[in-house]
């Protein structure tokens, strides 16, 4: 593999918002074997050259970098506090793999924030390395105002699973963690079982390193995990299972702030309602 880092960016769009700039970029990714996109909001403080903290938001199934950017309303509070808000895409694209675009919960837009070990996925489906290494290099090289020592991670559903597992495995890189309606125990739900079987194979021992509930048992975090979960979320019982994570947190003394929100569903109306609380949580922790 060519180890030379390519951190060049192509600007796709730029819009002024709350005094800052909402941009979308594409770049050539080695670990995802092709072109990847991410959105980034640069608050006024960053444009003035100040070092500001960085919050990465990982999206859920069927999403691109666009959903959170246009629906969640994260920019107003990011502008006010002075926080860079990064929203990567959810999987590699256009890999020409058989079945890549056949289902909403596997393949395109369903990268599950892991490094696949099963072929043909292993060559490109490496979202874990993308988020923890390659995108880090890209942001560091291109945005002087990004204070990479003050980073938090959040996400929704599949992206909430990504935020929890990536924080638990990298507590000094992403020092704060929160999630909206995360898949809390992917080894024990249909979305996770399908994805882990396809990307990691049938040996369930290898699944544990990407399961938040399992990771908390062996390596809890010093940070408080902040989770919001809507009680009218159609996926709550079968797919998300926060109760399993809650039990393990109690057993090992993992600090957890789990809020159940009456009447809220799985949609971006829910994220828009609570994104300010999450951004403030990260800003205060960083
Ligand atoms: N397509 C699936 C669910 C997809 C879904 O709810 N995706 C969530 C993330 S898990 C989402 O954020 N969708 C995009 C959006 O609402 O903008 C279904 O209808 O059962």
mmCIF file of C-alpha atoms and ligand atoms in Angstrom:
data_model
loop_
_atom_site.group_PDB
_atom_site.id
_atom_site.type_symbol
_atom_site.label_atom_id
_atom_site.label_comp_id
_atom_site.label_asym_id
_atom_site.label_seq_id
_atom_site.Cartn_x
_atom_site.Cartn_y
_atom_site.Cartn_z
ATOM 1 C CA UNK A 1 0.000 0.000 0.000
ATOM 2 C CA UNK A 2 1.169 3.516 -0.755
ATOM 3 C CA UNK A 3 1.840 5.142 2.616
ATOM 4 C CA UNK A 4 2.090 8.707 1.351
ATOM 5 C CA UNK A 5 -0.669 10.758 2.925
ATOM 6 C CA UNK A 6 -2.850 12.595 0.461
ATOM 7 C CA UNK A 7 -4.705 15.328 2.301
ATOM 8 C CA UNK A 8 -5.723 17.479 -0.695
ATOM 9 C CA UNK A 9 -9.322 18.669 -0.683
ATOM 10 C CA UNK A 10 -11.794 19.623 -3.395
ATOM 11 C CA UNK A 11 -14.427 22.156 -2.330
ATOM 12 C CA UNK A 12 -17.902 20.992 -3.373
ATOM 13 C CA UNK A 13 -20.023 23.729 -1.805
ATOM 14 C CA UNK A 14 -19.796 26.706 0.521
ATOM 15 C CA UNK A 15 -22.636 28.594 2.235
ATOM 16 C CA UNK A 16 -22.458 31.339 4.826
ATOM 17 C CA UNK A 17 -24.489 30.515 7.924
ATOM 18 C CA UNK A 18 -24.648 32.256 11.331
ATOM 19 C CA UNK A 19 -21.535 34.218 10.429
ATOM 20 C CA UNK A 20 -19.533 31.064 9.738
ATOM 21 C CA UNK A 21 -19.087 28.865 6.676
ATOM 22 C CA UNK A 22 -20.778 25.558 5.932
ATOM 23 C CA UNK A 23 -18.617 23.669 3.465
ATOM 24 C CA UNK A 24 -18.652 20.245 1.830
ATOM 25 C CA UNK A 25 -15.409 18.740 0.562
ATOM 26 C CA UNK A 26 -14.370 15.605 -1.260
ATOM 27 C CA UNK A 27 -10.955 13.989 -1.125
ATOM 28 C CA UNK A 28 -9.181 10.833 -2.173
ATOM 29 C CA UNK A 29 -9.263 8.253 0.610
ATOM 30 C CA UNK A 30 -6.718 5.459 0.766
ATOM 31 C CA UNK A 31 -8.452 3.439 3.462
ATOM 32 C CA UNK A 32 -11.859 3.678 1.757
ATOM 33 C CA UNK A 33 -10.365 3.132 -1.690
ATOM 34 C CA UNK A 34 -11.867 6.124 -3.462
ATOM 35 C CA UNK A 35 -13.430 9.513 -3.164
ATOM 36 C CA UNK A 36 -15.027 10.431 0.200
ATOM 37 C CA UNK A 37 -17.074 13.458 1.210
ATOM 38 C CA UNK A 38 -17.467 15.276 4.478
ATOM 39 C CA UNK A 39 -19.242 18.423 5.616
ATOM 40 C CA UNK A 40 -17.574 20.913 7.947
ATOM 41 C CA UNK A 41 -18.991 23.980 9.671
ATOM 42 C CA UNK A 42 -16.380 26.630 10.499
ATOM 43 C CA UNK A 43 -17.703 29.056 13.133
ATOM 44 C CA UNK A 44 -16.738 32.758 13.045
ATOM 45 C CA UNK A 45 -14.072 32.162 15.726
ATOM 46 C CA UNK A 46 -12.345 29.616 13.472
ATOM 47 C CA UNK A 47 -12.462 32.004 10.511
ATOM 48 C CA UNK A 48 -10.793 34.639 12.719
ATOM 49 C CA UNK A 49 -7.923 32.208 13.267
ATOM 50 C CA UNK A 50 -8.692 31.114 16.840
ATOM 51 C CA UNK A 51 -8.101 27.491 17.848
ATOM 52 C CA UNK A 52 -11.491 25.922 18.513
ATOM 53 C CA UNK A 53 -12.657 22.427 19.579
ATOM 54 C CA UNK A 54 -13.925 19.927 17.023
ATOM 55 C CA UNK A 55 -17.075 17.804 17.236
ATOM 56 C CA UNK A 56 -17.471 14.913 14.793
ATOM 57 C CA UNK A 57 -21.035 13.719 14.114
ATOM 58 C CA UNK A 58 -21.505 10.221 12.674
ATOM 59 C CA UNK A 59 -24.756 9.686 10.784
ATOM 60 C CA UNK A 60 -27.048 6.685 10.573
ATOM 61 C CA UNK A 61 -28.225 4.201 7.975
ATOM 62 C CA UNK A 62 -29.207 5.634 4.581
ATOM 63 C CA UNK A 63 -27.479 8.959 5.319
ATOM 64 C CA UNK A 64 -24.749 10.986 3.673
ATOM 65 C CA UNK A 65 -22.924 14.000 5.130
ATOM 66 C CA UNK A 66 -25.940 16.019 4.024
ATOM 67 C CA UNK A 67 -28.732 14.876 6.400
ATOM 68 C CA UNK A 68 -27.374 16.323 9.624
ATOM 69 C CA UNK A 69 -26.036 19.382 7.820
ATOM 70 C CA UNK A 70 -29.434 20.441 6.507
ATOM 71 C CA UNK A 71 -31.789 18.995 9.146
ATOM 72 C CA UNK A 72 -30.278 19.153 12.641
ATOM 73 C CA UNK A 73 -29.604 22.873 13.027
ATOM 74 C CA UNK A 74 -26.194 22.328 14.600
ATOM 75 C CA UNK A 75 -24.681 25.479 13.088
ATOM 76 C CA UNK A 76 -26.334 28.157 15.274
ATOM 77 C CA UNK A 77 -24.978 26.829 18.548
ATOM 78 C CA UNK A 78 -21.643 25.828 16.949
ATOM 79 C CA UNK A 79 -21.330 29.441 15.801
ATOM 80 C CA UNK A 80 -22.232 30.841 19.229
ATOM 81 C CA UNK A 81 -19.845 28.617 21.202
ATOM 82 C CA UNK A 82 -17.074 28.458 18.605
ATOM 83 C CA UNK A 83 -16.998 24.786 17.670
ATOM 84 C CA UNK A 84 -16.048 23.108 14.392
ATOM 85 C CA UNK A 85 -18.744 20.563 13.420
ATOM 86 C CA UNK A 86 -17.590 17.751 11.102
ATOM 87 C CA UNK A 87 -20.041 15.353 9.410
ATOM 88 C CA UNK A 88 -18.467 12.549 7.359
ATOM 89 C CA UNK A 89 -20.302 10.288 4.924
ATOM 90 C CA UNK A 90 -21.441 6.900 6.255
ATOM 91 C CA UNK A 91 -19.552 4.459 3.994
ATOM 92 C CA UNK A 92 -17.294 4.179 0.967
ATOM 93 C CA UNK A 93 -19.130 4.688 -2.323
ATOM 94 C CA UNK A 94 -19.038 3.199 -5.807
ATOM 95 C CA UNK A 95 -16.864 0.196 -5.034
ATOM 96 C CA UNK A 96 -18.507 -2.012 -7.643
ATOM 97 C CA UNK A 97 -19.011 -4.783 -5.098
ATOM 98 C CA UNK A 98 -21.832 -7.254 -5.743
ATOM 99 C CA UNK A 99 -24.754 -6.370 -3.447
ATOM 100 C CA UNK A 100 -23.234 -3.058 -2.349
ATOM 101 C CA UNK A 101 -26.403 -1.077 -3.106
ATOM 102 C CA UNK A 102 -29.013 -3.784 -2.540
ATOM 103 C CA UNK A 103 -30.113 -3.103 1.044
ATOM 104 C CA UNK A 104 -30.422 -0.034 3.253
ATOM 105 C CA UNK A 105 -28.678 -1.688 6.226
ATOM 106 C CA UNK A 106 -25.570 -3.165 4.581
ATOM 107 C CA UNK A 107 -23.044 -1.833 2.065
ATOM 108 C CA UNK A 108 -23.482 1.744 0.819
ATOM 109 C CA UNK A 109 -24.547 4.140 3.609
ATOM 110 C CA UNK A 110 -24.131 1.357 6.153
ATOM 111 C CA UNK A 111 -20.403 1.217 6.883
ATOM 112 C CA UNK A 112 -20.958 0.668 10.634
ATOM 113 C CA UNK A 113 -17.732 2.535 11.540
ATOM 114 C CA UNK A 114 -15.614 -0.629 11.612
ATOM 115 C CA UNK A 115 -12.726 -2.043 9.578
ATOM 116 C CA UNK A 116 -14.096 -4.984 7.564
ATOM 117 C CA UNK A 117 -12.042 -8.165 7.604
ATOM 118 C CA UNK A 118 -14.137 -10.119 5.087
ATOM 119 C CA UNK A 119 -13.569 -9.804 1.359
ATOM 120 C CA UNK A 120 -14.636 -8.125 -0.828
ATOM 121 C CA UNK A 121 -15.463 -5.509 1.822
ATOM 122 C CA UNK A 122 -12.041 -5.339 3.509
ATOM 123 C CA UNK A 123 -10.430 -3.386 0.672
ATOM 124 C CA UNK A 124 -12.644 -0.335 1.190
ATOM 125 C CA UNK A 125 -15.102 -0.679 4.093
ATOM 126 C CA UNK A 126 -12.740 0.740 6.698
ATOM 127 C CA UNK A 127 -14.716 3.546 8.278
ATOM 128 C CA UNK A 128 -13.065 2.981 11.668
ATOM 129 C CA UNK A 129 -9.620 3.818 10.255
ATOM 130 C CA UNK A 130 -11.151 6.587 8.170
ATOM 131 C CA UNK A 131 -12.607 8.381 11.208
ATOM 132 C CA UNK A 132 -9.739 7.724 13.641
ATOM 133 C CA UNK A 133 -6.803 8.247 11.249
ATOM 134 C CA UNK A 134 -7.320 9.457 7.714
ATOM 135 C CA UNK A 135 -9.921 12.136 8.341
ATOM 136 C CA UNK A 136 -7.822 13.256 11.319
ATOM 137 C CA UNK A 137 -4.868 13.866 8.980
ATOM 138 C CA UNK A 138 -7.082 15.674 6.494
ATOM 139 C CA UNK A 139 -8.549 18.041 9.118
ATOM 140 C CA UNK A 140 -5.163 18.663 10.754
ATOM 141 C CA UNK A 141 -3.516 19.505 7.429
ATOM 142 C CA UNK A 142 -6.248 21.770 6.102
ATOM 143 C CA UNK A 143 -7.781 23.585 9.072
ATOM 144 C CA UNK A 144 -5.276 25.407 11.296
ATOM 145 C CA UNK A 145 -8.042 26.559 13.607
ATOM 146 C CA UNK A 146 -9.052 22.978 14.507
ATOM 147 C CA UNK A 147 -7.740 22.192 17.975
ATOM 148 C CA UNK A 148 -7.220 18.454 17.506
ATOM 149 C CA UNK A 149 -6.412 18.028 21.192
ATOM 150 C CA UNK A 150 -10.001 19.056 22.006
ATOM 151 C CA UNK A 151 -12.216 16.660 20.086
ATOM 152 C CA UNK A 152 -15.560 15.078 20.858
ATOM 153 C CA UNK A 153 -17.656 12.545 18.978
ATOM 154 C CA UNK A 154 -21.409 12.099 18.650
ATOM 155 C CA UNK A 155 -23.799 10.402 16.268
ATOM 156 C CA UNK A 156 -27.217 8.980 15.531
ATOM 157 C CA UNK A 157 -28.374 5.344 15.446
ATOM 158 C CA UNK A 158 -25.615 3.462 13.520
ATOM 159 C CA UNK A 159 -23.603 6.666 14.041
ATOM 160 C CA UNK A 160 -24.380 6.594 17.761
ATOM 161 C CA UNK A 161 -22.893 3.099 17.833
ATOM 162 C CA UNK A 162 -19.893 4.529 15.977
ATOM 163 C CA UNK A 163 -19.513 7.416 18.426
ATOM 164 C CA UNK A 164 -19.678 5.166 21.492
ATOM 165 C CA UNK A 165 -17.291 2.499 20.198
ATOM 166 C CA UNK A 166 -14.799 4.951 18.714
ATOM 167 C CA UNK A 167 -14.715 6.960 21.951
ATOM 168 C CA UNK A 168 -14.339 3.833 24.101
ATOM 169 C CA UNK A 169 -11.448 2.628 21.941
ATOM 170 C CA UNK A 170 -9.851 6.093 21.612
ATOM 171 C CA UNK A 171 -10.625 8.035 24.804
ATOM 172 C CA UNK A 172 -7.667 10.377 24.431
ATOM 173 C CA UNK A 173 -8.398 11.212 20.774
ATOM 174 C CA UNK A 174 -12.138 11.821 21.269
ATOM 175 C CA UNK A 175 -12.336 12.978 24.858
ATOM 176 C CA UNK A 176 -16.108 13.469 25.051
ATOM 177 C CA UNK A 177 -18.920 11.295 23.734
ATOM 178 C CA UNK A 178 -22.654 11.529 23.222
ATOM 179 C CA UNK A 179 -25.253 9.800 21.079
ATOM 180 C CA UNK A 180 -28.804 10.076 19.775
ATOM 181 C CA UNK A 181 -30.760 6.807 19.714
ATOM 182 C CA UNK A 182 -27.581 4.718 19.356
ATOM 183 C CA UNK A 183 -27.454 1.020 18.493
ATOM 184 C CA UNK A 184 -26.187 0.114 21.968
ATOM 185 C CA UNK A 185 -25.601 -3.618 21.620
ATOM 186 C CA UNK A 186 -25.094 -4.438 17.913
ATOM 187 C CA UNK A 187 -24.154 -8.072 18.671
ATOM 188 C CA UNK A 188 -27.719 -8.516 19.892
ATOM 189 C CA UNK A 189 -29.880 -6.842 17.265
ATOM 190 C CA UNK A 190 -30.746 -7.596 13.617
ATOM 191 C CA UNK A 191 -28.932 -4.548 12.135
ATOM 192 C CA UNK A 192 -25.720 -5.380 13.994
ATOM 193 C CA UNK A 193 -25.869 -9.136 13.415
ATOM 194 C CA UNK A 194 -26.263 -8.638 9.664
ATOM 195 C CA UNK A 195 -23.494 -6.043 9.435
ATOM 196 C CA UNK A 196 -20.998 -7.849 11.668
ATOM 197 C CA UNK A 197 -21.547 -11.193 9.910
ATOM 198 C CA UNK A 198 -20.978 -9.572 6.521
ATOM 199 C CA UNK A 199 -18.041 -7.336 7.437
ATOM 200 C CA UNK A 200 -16.333 -9.325 10.226
ATOM 201 C CA UNK A 201 -17.346 -12.953 9.596
ATOM 202 C CA UNK A 202 -19.097 -15.477 11.806
ATOM 203 C CA UNK A 203 -16.635 -15.569 14.747
ATOM 204 C CA UNK A 204 -18.502 -13.539 17.348
ATOM 205 C CA UNK A 205 -15.364 -12.911 19.403
ATOM 206 C CA UNK A 206 -14.248 -10.512 16.671
ATOM 207 C CA UNK A 207 -17.536 -8.602 16.998
ATOM 208 C CA UNK A 208 -16.872 -7.571 20.603
ATOM 209 C CA UNK A 209 -14.410 -4.834 19.704
ATOM 210 C CA UNK A 210 -17.204 -2.981 17.903
ATOM 211 C CA UNK A 211 -19.958 -3.444 20.490
ATOM 212 C CA UNK A 212 -20.313 -0.585 22.995
ATOM 213 C CA UNK A 213 -21.928 -2.763 25.661
ATOM 214 C CA UNK A 214 -19.063 -5.285 25.421
ATOM 215 C CA UNK A 215 -16.369 -2.571 25.334
ATOM 216 C CA UNK A 216 -17.706 -0.908 28.499
ATOM 217 C CA UNK A 217 -17.281 -4.224 30.343
ATOM 218 C CA UNK A 218 -13.547 -4.322 29.599
ATOM 219 C CA UNK A 219 -12.561 -0.685 29.058
ATOM 220 C CA UNK A 220 -14.966 1.838 30.516
ATOM 221 C CA UNK A 221 -14.319 5.509 29.893
ATOM 222 C CA UNK A 222 -13.595 8.275 32.389
ATOM 223 C CA UNK A 223 -15.968 10.537 30.457
ATOM 224 C CA UNK A 224 -19.724 10.667 31.042
ATOM 225 C CA UNK A 225 -21.565 9.040 28.149
ATOM 226 C CA UNK A 226 -24.499 11.298 27.267
ATOM 227 C CA UNK A 227 -27.372 9.596 25.411
ATOM 228 C CA UNK A 228 -30.793 10.842 24.321
ATOM 229 C CA UNK A 229 -33.398 8.270 23.286
ATOM 230 C CA UNK A 230 -36.923 8.999 22.038
ATOM 231 C CA UNK A 231 -39.656 6.836 23.551
ATOM 232 C CA UNK A 232 -41.699 6.805 20.307
ATOM 233 C CA UNK A 233 -38.726 5.556 18.290
ATOM 234 C CA UNK A 234 -39.871 2.584 16.160
ATOM 235 C CA UNK A 235 -36.430 0.990 16.411
ATOM 236 C CA UNK A 236 -36.062 1.237 20.193
ATOM 237 C CA UNK A 237 -37.076 -2.284 21.231
ATOM 238 C CA UNK A 238 -35.721 -4.406 18.391
ATOM 239 C CA UNK A 239 -32.558 -2.548 17.352
ATOM 240 C CA UNK A 240 -31.321 0.038 19.863
ATOM 241 C CA UNK A 241 -31.560 -1.600 23.323
ATOM 242 C CA UNK A 242 -30.215 1.119 25.644
ATOM 243 C CA UNK A 243 -31.319 -1.019 28.612
ATOM 244 C CA UNK A 244 -28.475 -3.485 27.909
ATOM 245 C CA UNK A 245 -25.908 -0.683 27.935
ATOM 246 C CA UNK A 246 -27.438 0.829 31.066
ATOM 247 C CA UNK A 247 -27.089 -2.454 33.000
ATOM 248 C CA UNK A 248 -23.411 -2.805 32.087
ATOM 249 C CA UNK A 249 -22.702 0.836 32.967
ATOM 250 C CA UNK A 250 -24.178 0.246 36.415
ATOM 251 C CA UNK A 251 -22.168 -2.954 36.864
ATOM 252 C CA UNK A 252 -18.787 -1.386 36.060
ATOM 253 C CA UNK A 253 -19.415 2.155 37.329
ATOM 254 C CA UNK A 254 -19.399 3.790 33.884
ATOM 255 C CA UNK A 255 -20.827 7.319 34.169
ATOM 256 C CA UNK A 256 -23.932 7.508 31.962
ATOM 257 C CA UNK A 257 -26.467 10.281 31.442
ATOM 258 C CA UNK A 258 -29.307 8.503 29.648
ATOM 259 C CA UNK A 259 -32.406 10.590 28.956
ATOM 260 C CA UNK A 260 -35.625 9.065 27.624
ATOM 261 C CA UNK A 261 -37.604 11.683 25.730
ATOM 262 C CA UNK A 262 -41.383 11.217 25.724
ATOM 263 C CA UNK A 263 -43.021 11.238 22.281
ATOM 264 C CA UNK A 264 -39.864 11.671 20.156
ATOM 265 C CA UNK A 265 -39.215 9.318 17.238
ATOM 266 C CA UNK A 266 -36.073 8.305 15.290
ATOM 267 C CA UNK A 267 -36.118 11.228 12.860
ATOM 268 C CA UNK A 268 -34.100 14.424 12.547
ATOM 269 C CA UNK A 269 -36.942 16.291 14.301
ATOM 270 C CA UNK A 270 -35.595 14.535 17.416
ATOM 271 C CA UNK A 271 -31.944 15.489 16.775
ATOM 272 C CA UNK A 272 -32.935 19.087 15.996
ATOM 273 C CA UNK A 273 -34.702 19.260 19.370
ATOM 274 C CA UNK A 274 -31.685 18.194 21.428
ATOM 275 C CA UNK A 275 -28.582 18.994 19.344
ATOM 276 C CA UNK A 276 -27.925 22.128 21.405
ATOM 277 C CA UNK A 277 -27.707 20.085 24.631
ATOM 278 C CA UNK A 278 -25.227 17.731 22.968
ATOM 279 C CA UNK A 279 -23.013 20.447 21.529
ATOM 280 C CA UNK A 280 -22.948 22.203 24.930
ATOM 281 C CA UNK A 281 -22.084 18.885 26.622
ATOM 282 C CA UNK A 282 -19.032 18.514 24.369
ATOM 283 C CA UNK A 283 -18.021 22.152 24.603
ATOM 284 C CA UNK A 284 -18.117 22.031 28.423
ATOM 285 C CA UNK A 285 -16.205 18.726 28.528
ATOM 286 C CA UNK A 286 -13.501 19.961 26.163
HETATM 287 N N1 LIG B 1 -34.911 3.225 5.795
HETATM 288 C C1 LIG B 1 -35.089 2.577 7.057
HETATM 289 C C2 LIG B 1 -34.635 3.385 8.223
HETATM 290 C C3 LIG B 1 -33.687 4.447 7.868
HETATM 291 C C4 LIG B 1 -33.542 5.477 8.932
HETATM 292 O O1 LIG B 1 -34.417 5.699 9.788
HETATM 293 N N2 LIG B 1 -32.437 6.120 8.879
HETATM 294 C C5 LIG B 1 -32.143 7.091 9.862
HETATM 295 C C6 LIG B 1 -30.830 6.690 10.516
HETATM 296 S S1 LIG B 1 -30.931 5.050 11.190
HETATM 297 C C7 LIG B 1 -31.965 8.455 9.220
HETATM 298 O O2 LIG B 1 -31.362 9.315 9.804
HETATM 299 N N3 LIG B 1 -32.486 8.653 8.013
HETATM 300 C C8 LIG B 1 -32.266 9.860 7.248
HETATM 301 C C9 LIG B 1 -33.094 11.059 7.570
HETATM 302 O O3 LIG B 1 -34.066 10.955 8.346
HETATM 303 O O4 LIG B 1 -32.768 12.150 7.044
HETATM 304 C C10 LIG B 1 -36.538 2.237 7.229
HETATM 305 O O5 LIG B 1 -37.349 2.952 6.656
HETATM 306 O O6 LIG B 1 -36.814 1.287 7.976
#
